[in-house]
Amino acid sequence: MASLKNQAASSVKLTSISMLVTSVLQIAQLLILGKVLGPEVFGLIAMVQIVIQFSQLFLEMGITDAIIQKEKITKIELSSLYWFSIFVGLVLFIVLLLAAPLIAGLFDQPSLTSMIQVVGISFLILPFGLQFQTLATKKLEFLQITKNEILATTTGVMLTICLAIFTNLGPWSLVYGHIVMSVFRSVPWVIEGYRNPETRPQWLFSWAAIKGFVAFGMYRLGSTSINYFTTKIDQMIVGIVLGSAALGYYSMAMNLIMQPVQKLNSMINRVAFPVFSKIQLDKSKLRRTYLFITHMLTSFNAPLLAGVVVLAPYAVPVVLGDDWKQSTVIIQILCLYALFKALGNPSGSLFIAVGKVRWSFYWQLVQLAIIPIVVFFAGLSGSVVIVALAVGVLRLVLFYVSYFVRIRQIIGDSLSELNRAIAKPVIHSVIMLAPLYILNTQLTKVGPLGIMTIDVIIGMLIYSLLVFLNQRELVIEVKSFFQKRTTIKEG
């Protein structure tokens, strides 16, 4: 048990390092491509990324989860799954080859056709190493996973950036960078996997041996596909209705807002699931823990997003250039979306912990039915700002609908407590904003970098003071919460 605990702790550290390094690289790529290529070309890149990410779901088909979940796997099962994965990659390549003109026509961007067809080559490469990486994950061999992931991401990002800066390839920079990243992601695993007799696939295939894996994977594929659409459908519709330039502004704003929020929340939500699982039969403890996590998420995210609101007018021209000034107000509005998107995340851990997995699936279906309609009608206004406002307000509404329809059934009536958990950090963040706005009107001779530096320092001091005066119990509760996690692991 002690060995497993040590392995788990080491895995978390290595995963965090990998997440941090790859996140920094991805954000750097995002900013540099945006600055060098401009909004319209960046919109084309966003369209290609949507195709890549969605196709990636079909490549894995949830089978990787099935391999990790099953305690013992036979040699024939592993060999059959390996060749099946390569077959799926080939099918994906052919589908993208044939569907590329239709996808390009949907976005009214003929140049997308050849980019989608070429990027499909990556799906002929990735399957050869995917299973070996999955088996390493199953064995908690995260040191090698971290090394390979950082190597692949660094190589792909650096190549993409160099091609964008020093050539006239434009959006093709991402295509070539992605293919090279796929090679560096796959080749080390292929070498390691074929070198090891235990993981080396045999020249045999049995459908009977893997049909259970495929059935499990299809269910996971359905769930992850719906989840992907609910998070990307707004960008798809913006690209279709408003064009590549509007999508460039919107996609850049959404990525800049959600990247830090997602990384921050993933650390908290990683803790939430085992805590909810431990107390799943005690409704009062579930209620207190859910409200506390909501309060903690708001306390972290509200001041961060409030800072983005006040800093965006100065940061966007400095970091991205004057061509991106139109994205400033979009970034500010999407802070509302990001806050309530973050606050909705713990509900997934809550439902899984109490055995209500289907509730999350059905909720994704509801969102998939509502979000496209709202975004489409907002897009008819011709303004991407209206779209941003619509998705922000919709996310707030969906958060409370989710409470009344789902969460209340598990934790009981807690609306007033929920509102208090959210209101206090939000009010503190608004109080923090007021003096910063007043101060910025006086800092006319300091320059954007000076203003941003002063705002960050003073904003942190003001918010910290407000927390010390009004939320001192939060620090104690946060410490206690993470101690609970340690207790659960040790148990």
Tab-separated table of C-alpha atoms in Angstrom:
chain	number	residue	atom	x	y	z
A	1	MET	CA	0.000	0.000	0.000
A	2	ALA	CA	2.829	2.364	0.917
A	3	SER	CA	4.504	1.649	-2.425
A	4	LEU	CA	1.271	2.353	-4.299
A	5	LYS	CA	0.777	5.560	-2.330
A	6	ASN	CA	4.309	6.691	-3.163
A	7	GLN	CA	3.775	5.832	-6.825
A	8	ALA	CA	0.532	7.812	-6.858
A	9	ALA	CA	2.145	10.828	-5.195
A	10	SER	CA	5.061	10.715	-7.635
A	11	SER	CA	2.630	10.374	-10.554
A	12	VAL	CA	0.716	13.474	-9.470
A	13	LYS	CA	3.955	15.479	-9.271
A	14	LEU	CA	5.143	14.318	-12.687
A	15	THR	CA	1.727	14.901	-14.245
A	16	SER	CA	1.692	18.407	-12.787
A	17	ILE	CA	5.142	19.111	-14.247
A	18	SER	CA	4.060	17.831	-17.660
A	19	MET	CA	0.838	19.839	-17.490
A	20	LEU	CA	2.698	23.007	-16.506
A	21	VAL	CA	5.376	22.730	-19.202
A	22	THR	CA	2.982	21.793	-22.009
A	23	SER	CA	0.525	24.500	-20.950
A	24	VAL	CA	3.207	27.175	-21.046
A	25	LEU	CA	4.310	25.964	-24.485
A	26	GLN	CA	0.747	25.873	-25.815
A	27	ILE	CA	-0.036	29.361	-24.524
A	28	ALA	CA	3.223	30.654	-26.024
A	29	GLN	CA	2.277	29.085	-29.366
A	30	LEU	CA	-1.186	30.587	-29.114
A	31	LEU	CA	0.122	34.108	-28.483
A	32	ILE	CA	2.930	33.996	-31.049
A	33	LEU	CA	0.733	32.586	-33.825
A	34	GLY	CA	-1.894	35.203	-33.037
A	35	LYS	CA	0.643	38.042	-33.139
A	36	VAL	CA	2.447	36.849	-36.271
A	37	LEU	CA	-0.469	35.628	-38.374
A	38	GLY	CA	-3.350	37.911	-37.374
A	39	PRO	CA	-7.038	37.206	-36.577
A	40	GLU	CA	-8.204	35.875	-39.964
A	41	VAL	CA	-5.403	33.344	-40.399
A	42	PHE	CA	-5.699	32.399	-36.733
A	43	GLY	CA	-9.377	31.682	-37.429
A	44	LEU	CA	-8.310	29.122	-40.050
A	45	ILE	CA	-5.969	27.578	-37.481
A	46	ALA	CA	-8.861	27.342	-35.009
A	47	MET	CA	-10.909	25.480	-37.645
A	48	VAL	CA	-8.093	22.981	-38.234
A	49	GLN	CA	-7.695	22.477	-34.479
A	50	ILE	CA	-11.400	21.683	-34.123
A	51	VAL	CA	-11.032	18.920	-36.732
A	52	ILE	CA	-7.862	17.555	-35.092
A	53	GLN	CA	-9.316	17.483	-31.579
A	54	PHE	CA	-12.598	15.893	-32.618
A	55	SER	CA	-10.858	13.236	-34.712
A	56	GLN	CA	-8.584	12.467	-31.764
A	57	LEU	CA	-11.641	11.332	-29.787
A	58	PHE	CA	-12.444	8.725	-32.427
A	59	LEU	CA	-8.838	7.553	-32.545
A	60	GLU	CA	-8.886	6.604	-28.868
A	61	MET	CA	-12.568	5.525	-28.885
A	62	GLY	CA	-12.501	5.207	-25.108
A	63	ILE	CA	-10.533	1.968	-25.484
A	64	THR	CA	-7.573	3.463	-23.643
A	65	ASP	CA	-9.821	3.883	-20.596
A	66	ALA	CA	-10.959	0.265	-20.951
A	67	ILE	CA	-7.357	-0.987	-20.983
A	68	ILE	CA	-6.541	1.002	-17.848
A	69	GLN	CA	-9.757	-0.058	-16.106
A	70	LYS	CA	-9.413	-3.812	-16.710
A	71	GLU	CA	-7.232	-5.479	-14.092
A	72	LYS	CA	-5.723	-8.230	-16.267
A	73	ILE	CA	-5.381	-8.244	-20.047
A	74	THR	CA	-4.268	-11.211	-22.101
A	75	LYS	CA	-1.685	-11.141	-24.870
A	76	ILE	CA	-4.282	-11.849	-27.530
A	77	GLU	CA	-6.441	-8.981	-26.274
A	78	LEU	CA	-3.534	-6.542	-26.377
A	79	SER	CA	-2.423	-7.660	-29.836
A	80	SER	CA	-5.952	-7.476	-31.224
A	81	LEU	CA	-6.510	-4.029	-29.714
A	82	TYR	CA	-3.224	-2.807	-31.186
A	83	TRP	CA	-4.101	-3.774	-34.747
A	84	PHE	CA	-7.673	-2.535	-34.281
A	85	SER	CA	-6.315	0.868	-33.228
A	86	ILE	CA	-4.153	1.056	-36.351
A	87	PHE	CA	-7.195	0.133	-38.460
A	88	VAL	CA	-9.224	2.925	-36.806
A	89	GLY	CA	-6.413	5.383	-37.583
A	90	LEU	CA	-6.497	4.336	-41.245
A	91	VAL	CA	-10.280	4.750	-41.371
A	92	LEU	CA	-9.972	8.232	-39.826
A	93	PHE	CA	-7.373	9.211	-42.418
A	94	ILE	CA	-9.649	8.071	-45.259
A	95	VAL	CA	-12.686	9.810	-43.744
A	96	LEU	CA	-10.810	13.109	-43.422
A	97	LEU	CA	-9.465	12.709	-46.953
A	98	LEU	CA	-13.004	12.345	-48.333
A	99	ALA	CA	-14.815	14.697	-45.953
A	100	ALA	CA	-12.331	17.588	-46.163
A	101	PRO	CA	-14.139	19.352	-49.062
A	102	LEU	CA	-17.448	19.123	-47.166
A	103	ILE	CA	-15.914	20.520	-43.970
A	104	ALA	CA	-14.217	23.320	-45.902
A	105	GLY	CA	-17.499	24.104	-47.638
A	106	LEU	CA	-19.293	24.220	-44.284
A	107	PHE	CA	-16.876	26.929	-43.102
A	108	ASP	CA	-16.799	28.516	-46.591
A	109	GLN	CA	-12.997	28.214	-46.614
A	110	PRO	CA	-11.769	26.236	-49.665
A	111	SER	CA	-8.150	26.401	-48.442
A	112	LEU	CA	-9.130	24.189	-45.490
A	113	THR	CA	-9.552	21.180	-47.791
A	114	SER	CA	-5.882	20.414	-48.340
A	115	MET	CA	-4.929	21.320	-44.738
A	116	ILE	CA	-7.454	18.849	-43.303
A	117	GLN	CA	-6.337	16.141	-45.724
A	118	VAL	CA	-2.662	16.575	-44.847
A	119	VAL	CA	-3.259	16.809	-41.099
A	120	GLY	CA	-5.031	13.440	-41.401
A	121	ILE	CA	-1.596	11.853	-41.879
A	122	SER	CA	-1.104	12.181	-38.117
A	123	PHE	CA	-3.800	9.537	-37.598
A	124	LEU	CA	-1.687	7.056	-39.544
A	125	ILE	CA	1.183	7.752	-37.124
A	126	LEU	CA	-0.322	8.075	-33.637
A	127	PRO	CA	-1.925	4.591	-33.299
A	128	PHE	CA	1.459	2.846	-33.461
A	129	GLY	CA	2.485	4.289	-30.084
A	130	LEU	CA	-0.880	4.926	-28.403
A	131	GLN	CA	-1.304	1.521	-26.742
A	132	PHE	CA	2.225	1.481	-25.350
A	133	GLN	CA	1.614	4.870	-23.717
A	134	THR	CA	-1.670	3.583	-22.305
A	135	LEU	CA	0.050	0.564	-20.743
A	136	ALA	CA	2.677	2.867	-19.208
A	137	THR	CA	-0.154	4.940	-17.711
A	138	LYS	CA	-1.726	1.771	-16.309
A	139	LYS	CA	1.578	0.929	-14.611
A	140	LEU	CA	1.973	4.521	-13.315
A	141	GLU	CA	5.204	4.953	-15.300
A	142	PHE	CA	4.763	8.716	-15.435
A	143	LEU	CA	8.441	9.612	-15.604
A	144	GLN	CA	8.723	8.260	-19.139
A	145	ILE	CA	5.304	9.663	-20.043
A	146	THR	CA	6.356	13.121	-18.848
A	147	LYS	CA	9.640	12.991	-20.781
A	148	ASN	CA	7.958	11.889	-24.017
A	149	GLU	CA	5.128	14.404	-23.709
A	150	ILE	CA	7.470	17.338	-23.065
A	151	LEU	CA	9.772	16.259	-25.933
A	152	ALA	CA	6.899	15.936	-28.417
A	153	THR	CA	5.162	19.152	-27.386
A	154	THR	CA	8.388	21.171	-27.359
A	155	THR	CA	9.405	19.911	-30.791
A	156	GLY	CA	5.995	20.481	-32.340
A	157	VAL	CA	5.490	23.928	-30.817
A	158	MET	CA	8.989	25.159	-31.682
A	159	LEU	CA	8.654	23.968	-35.289
A	160	THR	CA	5.215	25.573	-35.608
A	161	ILE	CA	6.471	28.895	-34.240
A	162	CYS	CA	9.603	28.898	-36.440
A	163	LEU	CA	7.596	28.116	-39.571
A	164	ALA	CA	5.090	30.855	-38.727
A	165	ILE	CA	7.806	33.471	-38.112
A	166	PHE	CA	10.379	32.632	-40.787
A	167	THR	CA	8.245	31.337	-43.674
A	168	ASN	CA	5.077	32.303	-45.527
A	169	LEU	CA	3.282	29.061	-44.695
A	170	GLY	CA	0.680	30.791	-42.501
A	171	PRO	CA	-1.856	28.258	-41.118
A	172	TRP	CA	0.167	25.422	-42.692
A	173	SER	CA	2.687	26.026	-39.898
A	174	LEU	CA	0.288	24.343	-37.475
A	175	VAL	CA	-0.352	21.436	-39.856
A	176	TYR	CA	3.330	20.587	-40.262
A	177	GLY	CA	4.007	21.214	-36.574
A	178	HIS	CA	1.199	18.832	-35.593
A	179	ILE	CA	2.477	16.046	-37.869
A	180	VAL	CA	6.020	16.354	-36.503
A	181	MET	CA	4.618	16.412	-32.942
A	182	SER	CA	2.719	13.201	-33.739
A	183	VAL	CA	5.954	11.545	-34.905
A	184	PHE	CA	7.831	12.529	-31.742
A	185	ARG	CA	4.865	11.472	-29.608
A	186	SER	CA	4.671	8.035	-31.205
A	187	VAL	CA	8.204	6.910	-32.127
A	188	PRO	CA	9.673	6.701	-28.575
A	189	TRP	CA	6.728	4.552	-27.482
A	190	VAL	CA	7.030	2.301	-30.539
A	191	ILE	CA	10.726	1.707	-29.812
A	192	GLU	CA	10.046	0.996	-26.129
A	193	GLY	CA	6.944	-1.101	-26.808
A	194	TYR	CA	8.505	-3.381	-29.406
A	195	ARG	CA	11.660	-3.757	-27.323
A	196	ASN	CA	9.651	-5.178	-24.388
A	197	PRO	CA	8.406	-8.771	-24.995
A	198	GLU	CA	5.475	-8.199	-22.612
A	199	THR	CA	4.050	-5.304	-24.644
A	200	ARG	CA	5.228	-6.290	-28.145
A	201	PRO	CA	2.107	-7.125	-30.246
A	202	GLN	CA	1.841	-10.455	-32.011
A	203	TRP	CA	0.666	-11.027	-35.576
A	204	LEU	CA	-2.813	-12.156	-34.586
A	205	PHE	CA	-6.279	-10.674	-34.273
A	206	SER	CA	-9.461	-11.828	-32.543
A	207	TRP	CA	-12.651	-9.788	-32.651
A	208	ALA	CA	-14.187	-11.948	-29.909
A	209	ALA	CA	-11.316	-10.983	-27.601
A	210	ILE	CA	-11.874	-7.234	-27.934
A	211	LYS	CA	-15.587	-6.722	-28.546
A	212	GLY	CA	-16.106	-6.022	-24.835
A	213	PHE	CA	-13.419	-3.315	-24.973
A	214	VAL	CA	-15.007	-1.801	-28.069
A	215	ALA	CA	-18.481	-1.804	-26.465
A	216	PHE	CA	-17.088	-0.025	-23.402
A	217	GLY	CA	-15.187	2.376	-25.674
A	218	MET	CA	-18.247	3.250	-27.759
A	219	TYR	CA	-20.139	4.342	-24.646
A	220	ARG	CA	-17.172	6.474	-23.547
A	221	LEU	CA	-16.859	7.825	-27.086
A	222	GLY	CA	-20.491	8.933	-27.044
A	223	SER	CA	-20.033	10.732	-23.745
A	224	THR	CA	-16.748	12.425	-24.670
A	225	SER	CA	-18.018	13.397	-28.131
A	226	ILE	CA	-21.059	15.120	-26.680
A	227	ASN	CA	-18.886	16.847	-24.100
A	228	TYR	CA	-16.546	18.016	-26.869
A	229	PHE	CA	-19.401	19.411	-28.905
A	230	THR	CA	-20.852	21.296	-25.934
A	231	THR	CA	-17.476	23.029	-25.397
A	232	LYS	CA	-16.659	23.642	-29.088
A	233	ILE	CA	-20.033	24.075	-30.771
A	234	ASP	CA	-19.968	27.833	-30.164
A	235	GLN	CA	-16.667	28.158	-32.051
A	236	MET	CA	-17.973	25.990	-34.897
A	237	ILE	CA	-21.058	28.152	-35.325
A	238	VAL	CA	-19.084	31.401	-35.066
A	239	GLY	CA	-16.793	30.139	-37.848
A	240	ILE	CA	-19.739	29.087	-40.020
A	241	VAL	CA	-21.969	32.143	-39.447
A	242	LEU	CA	-19.470	34.976	-38.937
A	243	GLY	CA	-16.344	33.798	-40.785
A	244	SER	CA	-12.694	33.127	-40.027
A	245	ALA	CA	-11.770	36.613	-38.746
A	246	ALA	CA	-14.588	36.597	-36.175
A	247	LEU	CA	-13.633	33.052	-35.185
A	248	GLY	CA	-10.030	34.203	-34.790
A	249	TYR	CA	-11.037	36.894	-32.273
A	250	TYR	CA	-13.457	34.606	-30.459
A	251	SER	CA	-11.170	31.540	-30.366
A	252	MET	CA	-8.210	33.581	-29.124
A	253	ALA	CA	-10.328	35.127	-26.354
A	254	MET	CA	-11.785	31.777	-25.292
A	255	ASN	CA	-8.381	30.075	-25.235
A	256	LEU	CA	-6.705	32.849	-23.250
A	257	ILE	CA	-9.513	32.837	-20.686
A	258	MET	CA	-9.981	29.091	-20.300
A	259	GLN	CA	-6.356	27.859	-20.351
A	260	PRO	CA	-5.377	29.157	-16.864
A	261	VAL	CA	-8.854	28.523	-15.436
A	262	GLN	CA	-8.863	24.885	-16.592
A	263	LYS	CA	-5.409	24.189	-15.178
A	264	LEU	CA	-6.293	25.756	-11.826
A	265	ASN	CA	-9.600	23.919	-11.595
A	266	SER	CA	-8.174	20.537	-12.599
A	267	MET	CA	-6.026	20.501	-9.457
A	268	ILE	CA	-9.058	21.200	-7.255
A	269	ASN	CA	-11.381	18.796	-9.075
A	270	ARG	CA	-8.770	16.045	-8.866
A	271	VAL	CA	-9.169	16.261	-5.101
A	272	ALA	CA	-12.976	16.610	-5.183
A	273	PHE	CA	-13.771	13.114	-6.508
A	274	PRO	CA	-12.106	11.029	-3.752
A	275	VAL	CA	-13.523	13.362	-1.096
A	276	PHE	CA	-17.071	13.076	-2.477
A	277	SER	CA	-16.650	9.296	-2.787
A	278	LYS	CA	-15.610	8.990	0.845
A	279	ILE	CA	-18.760	10.769	2.103
A	280	GLN	CA	-21.230	9.704	-0.587
A	281	LEU	CA	-23.772	8.279	1.900
A	282	ASP	CA	-23.890	11.383	4.107
A	283	LYS	CA	-26.060	14.078	2.482
A	284	SER	CA	-25.161	16.782	5.001
A	285	LYS	CA	-21.422	16.246	4.466
A	286	LEU	CA	-21.925	16.182	0.702
A	287	ARG	CA	-23.747	19.506	0.944
A	288	ARG	CA	-21.064	21.150	3.077
A	289	THR	CA	-18.240	19.817	0.883
A	290	TYR	CA	-19.931	20.827	-2.379
A	291	LEU	CA	-20.623	24.337	-1.070
A	292	PHE	CA	-17.068	24.627	0.202
A	293	ILE	CA	-15.570	23.560	-3.139
A	294	THR	CA	-17.833	26.044	-4.920
A	295	HIS	CA	-16.715	28.757	-2.497
A	296	MET	CA	-13.054	27.805	-2.990
A	297	LEU	CA	-13.342	27.799	-6.788
A	298	THR	CA	-15.030	31.209	-6.731
A	299	SER	CA	-12.398	32.576	-4.366
A	300	PHE	CA	-9.628	31.525	-6.759
A	301	ASN	CA	-11.308	32.291	-10.075
A	302	ALA	CA	-13.229	35.502	-9.357
A	303	PRO	CA	-10.169	37.678	-8.558
A	304	LEU	CA	-8.189	36.064	-11.409
A	305	LEU	CA	-10.932	36.848	-13.920
A	306	ALA	CA	-11.540	40.299	-12.436
A	307	GLY	CA	-7.848	40.969	-13.020
A	308	VAL	CA	-8.253	39.881	-16.638
A	309	VAL	CA	-11.133	42.360	-17.040
A	310	VAL	CA	-9.039	45.304	-15.881
A	311	LEU	CA	-5.769	44.242	-17.559
A	312	ALA	CA	-7.123	43.176	-20.977
A	313	PRO	CA	-7.132	46.683	-22.575
A	314	TYR	CA	-3.425	47.026	-21.782
A	315	ALA	CA	-2.282	43.421	-22.240
A	316	VAL	CA	-3.880	42.622	-25.610
A	317	PRO	CA	-2.062	45.312	-27.669
A	318	VAL	CA	1.251	44.543	-25.937
A	319	VAL	CA	1.084	40.753	-26.211
A	320	LEU	CA	-0.843	40.280	-29.473
A	321	GLY	CA	-0.560	43.608	-31.289
A	322	ASP	CA	-3.010	46.283	-32.377
A	323	ASP	CA	-4.750	43.949	-34.863
A	324	TRP	CA	-6.273	42.113	-31.887
A	325	LYS	CA	-7.801	45.101	-30.072
A	326	GLN	CA	-11.292	43.931	-31.060
A	327	SER	CA	-10.793	40.836	-28.943
A	328	THR	CA	-10.416	42.910	-25.753
A	329	VAL	CA	-14.116	43.305	-25.023
A	330	ILE	CA	-14.708	39.656	-25.996
A	331	ILE	CA	-12.116	38.558	-23.441
A	332	GLN	CA	-13.743	40.732	-20.769
A	333	ILE	CA	-17.240	39.390	-21.462
A	334	LEU	CA	-16.100	35.759	-21.572
A	335	CYS	CA	-14.839	36.111	-17.997
A	336	LEU	CA	-18.490	35.597	-16.956
A	337	TYR	CA	-18.553	32.397	-19.029
A	338	ALA	CA	-15.281	31.171	-17.521
A	339	LEU	CA	-16.417	31.748	-13.930
A	340	PHE	CA	-19.633	29.741	-14.192
A	341	LYS	CA	-18.044	27.109	-16.412
A	342	ALA	CA	-15.517	26.567	-13.602
A	343	LEU	CA	-18.230	26.466	-10.942
A	344	GLY	CA	-20.085	23.786	-12.889
A	345	ASN	CA	-17.111	21.405	-12.964
A	346	PRO	CA	-17.417	19.879	-9.431
A	347	SER	CA	-20.891	18.569	-10.243
A	348	GLY	CA	-19.333	15.901	-12.494
A	349	SER	CA	-17.239	14.538	-9.613
A	350	LEU	CA	-20.288	14.727	-7.332
A	351	PHE	CA	-22.514	12.668	-9.648
A	352	ILE	CA	-19.891	10.007	-10.323
A	353	ALA	CA	-19.140	9.684	-6.601
A	354	VAL	CA	-22.797	9.001	-5.760
A	355	GLY	CA	-23.310	6.661	-8.727
A	356	LYS	CA	-25.320	9.064	-10.925
A	357	VAL	CA	-23.098	8.757	-14.000
A	358	ARG	CA	-26.028	8.875	-16.423
A	359	TRP	CA	-27.094	12.261	-15.072
A	360	SER	CA	-23.929	13.818	-16.470
A	361	PHE	CA	-24.525	12.142	-19.833
A	362	TYR	CA	-28.108	13.394	-20.041
A	363	TRP	CA	-27.026	16.873	-18.964
A	364	GLN	CA	-24.512	16.961	-21.810
A	365	LEU	CA	-27.355	16.107	-24.206
A	366	VAL	CA	-29.456	18.957	-22.825
A	367	GLN	CA	-26.600	21.408	-23.307
A	368	LEU	CA	-25.965	20.106	-26.815
A	369	ALA	CA	-29.591	20.895	-27.671
A	370	ILE	CA	-29.576	24.405	-26.144
A	371	ILE	CA	-26.132	25.917	-26.826
A	372	PRO	CA	-26.179	25.734	-30.668
A	373	ILE	CA	-29.579	27.440	-30.819
A	374	VAL	CA	-28.487	30.307	-28.567
A	375	VAL	CA	-25.162	30.782	-30.388
A	376	PHE	CA	-26.809	30.615	-33.834
A	377	PHE	CA	-29.393	33.293	-33.065
A	378	ALA	CA	-26.764	35.448	-31.364
A	379	GLY	CA	-24.585	35.031	-34.464
A	380	LEU	CA	-27.396	36.363	-36.674
A	381	SER	CA	-26.702	39.750	-35.079
A	382	GLY	CA	-23.441	39.779	-37.022
A	383	SER	CA	-21.484	40.617	-33.869
A	384	VAL	CA	-19.095	38.241	-32.132
A	385	VAL	CA	-19.445	40.442	-29.026
A	386	ILE	CA	-23.147	39.541	-28.863
A	387	VAL	CA	-22.207	35.860	-29.166
A	388	ALA	CA	-19.760	36.190	-26.260
A	389	LEU	CA	-22.409	37.908	-24.142
A	390	ALA	CA	-24.971	35.237	-25.033
A	391	VAL	CA	-22.742	32.300	-24.077
A	392	GLY	CA	-21.713	34.049	-20.846
A	393	VAL	CA	-25.298	34.643	-19.724
A	394	LEU	CA	-26.297	31.152	-20.891
A	395	ARG	CA	-23.533	29.571	-18.807
A	396	LEU	CA	-24.781	31.436	-15.719
A	397	VAL	CA	-28.369	30.288	-16.384
A	398	LEU	CA	-27.283	26.678	-16.993
A	399	PHE	CA	-25.378	26.652	-13.707
A	400	TYR	CA	-28.550	27.433	-11.739
A	401	VAL	CA	-30.719	25.157	-13.877
A	402	SER	CA	-28.259	22.359	-13.107
A	403	TYR	CA	-28.597	23.134	-9.395
A	404	PHE	CA	-32.403	22.957	-9.418
A	405	VAL	CA	-32.640	19.927	-11.722
A	406	ARG	CA	-29.704	17.796	-10.500
A	407	ILE	CA	-27.571	19.020	-7.632
A	408	ARG	CA	-30.470	19.783	-5.295
A	409	GLN	CA	-31.581	16.158	-5.592
A	410	ILE	CA	-28.286	15.056	-3.999
A	411	ILE	CA	-27.400	17.753	-1.449
A	412	GLY	CA	-30.882	19.099	-0.625
A	413	ASP	CA	-32.181	22.677	-0.757
A	414	SER	CA	-29.128	24.904	-0.416
A	415	LEU	CA	-29.806	27.854	-2.734
A	416	SER	CA	-29.177	30.586	-0.161
A	417	GLU	CA	-25.937	28.925	0.989
A	418	LEU	CA	-24.854	28.445	-2.626
A	419	ASN	CA	-25.471	32.115	-3.419
A	420	ARG	CA	-23.483	33.177	-0.355
A	421	ALA	CA	-20.597	30.885	-1.332
A	422	ILE	CA	-20.433	32.631	-4.707
A	423	ALA	CA	-21.359	36.183	-3.692
A	424	LYS	CA	-18.641	36.949	-1.139
A	425	PRO	CA	-15.613	36.322	-3.420
A	426	VAL	CA	-17.373	38.056	-6.328
A	427	ILE	CA	-18.112	41.132	-4.188
A	428	HIS	CA	-14.506	41.185	-2.986
A	429	SER	CA	-13.319	41.018	-6.597
A	430	VAL	CA	-15.581	43.918	-7.594
A	431	ILE	CA	-14.283	45.940	-4.648
A	432	MET	CA	-10.754	45.150	-5.848
A	433	LEU	CA	-11.593	46.405	-9.342
A	434	ALA	CA	-12.924	49.832	-8.353
A	435	PRO	CA	-9.662	51.386	-7.087
A	436	LEU	CA	-7.727	49.808	-9.974
A	437	TYR	CA	-9.939	51.496	-12.564
A	438	ILE	CA	-9.579	54.830	-10.730
A	439	LEU	CA	-5.829	54.363	-10.425
A	440	ASN	CA	-5.426	53.539	-14.115
A	441	THR	CA	-6.988	56.838	-15.148
A	442	GLN	CA	-4.136	58.592	-13.332
A	443	LEU	CA	-1.311	56.425	-14.702
A	444	THR	CA	-1.251	58.049	-18.127
A	445	LYS	CA	2.546	58.391	-18.266
A	446	VAL	CA	3.487	54.955	-16.953
A	447	GLY	CA	2.862	52.848	-20.068
A	448	PRO	CA	0.987	49.525	-20.466
A	449	LEU	CA	3.640	47.307	-18.864
A	450	GLY	CA	3.942	49.622	-15.871
A	451	ILE	CA	0.166	49.784	-15.455
A	452	MET	CA	-0.140	45.988	-15.597
A	453	THR	CA	2.622	45.525	-13.025
A	454	ILE	CA	1.102	48.065	-10.630
A	455	ASP	CA	-2.409	46.640	-11.078
A	456	VAL	CA	-1.245	43.075	-10.326
A	457	ILE	CA	0.590	44.112	-7.154
A	458	ILE	CA	-2.111	46.401	-5.800
A	459	GLY	CA	-4.907	44.028	-6.832
A	460	MET	CA	-3.285	41.126	-4.972
A	461	LEU	CA	-2.782	43.288	-1.883
A	462	ILE	CA	-6.406	44.493	-1.877
A	463	TYR	CA	-7.892	41.036	-2.395
A	464	SER	CA	-5.577	39.445	0.176
A	465	LEU	CA	-6.602	42.103	2.702
A	466	LEU	CA	-10.302	41.470	2.013
A	467	VAL	CA	-9.788	37.712	2.428
A	468	PHE	CA	-7.886	38.282	5.679
A	469	LEU	CA	-10.663	40.509	7.060
A	470	ASN	CA	-13.694	38.557	5.843
A	471	GLN	CA	-12.614	35.036	4.817
A	472	ARG	CA	-9.929	33.950	7.239
A	473	GLU	CA	-11.801	30.696	7.740
A	474	LEU	CA	-11.227	29.924	4.036
A	475	VAL	CA	-7.473	29.414	4.530
A	476	ILE	CA	-8.128	26.999	7.404
A	477	GLU	CA	-10.763	25.136	5.386
A	478	VAL	CA	-8.510	24.845	2.320
A	479	LYS	CA	-5.718	23.374	4.446
A	480	SER	CA	-8.181	20.969	6.058
A	481	PHE	CA	-9.613	19.975	2.669
A	482	PHE	CA	-6.228	18.946	1.261
A	483	GLN	CA	-5.415	17.132	4.490
A	484	LYS	CA	-8.592	15.088	3.895
A	485	ARG	CA	-7.193	14.111	0.538
A	486	THR	CA	-3.993	12.860	2.143
A	487	THR	CA	-5.995	10.889	4.693
A	488	ILE	CA	-8.030	9.249	1.949
A	489	LYS	CA	-4.925	8.292	-0.007
A	490	GLU	CA	-3.246	6.808	3.036
A	491	GLY	CA	-6.370	4.906	3.918
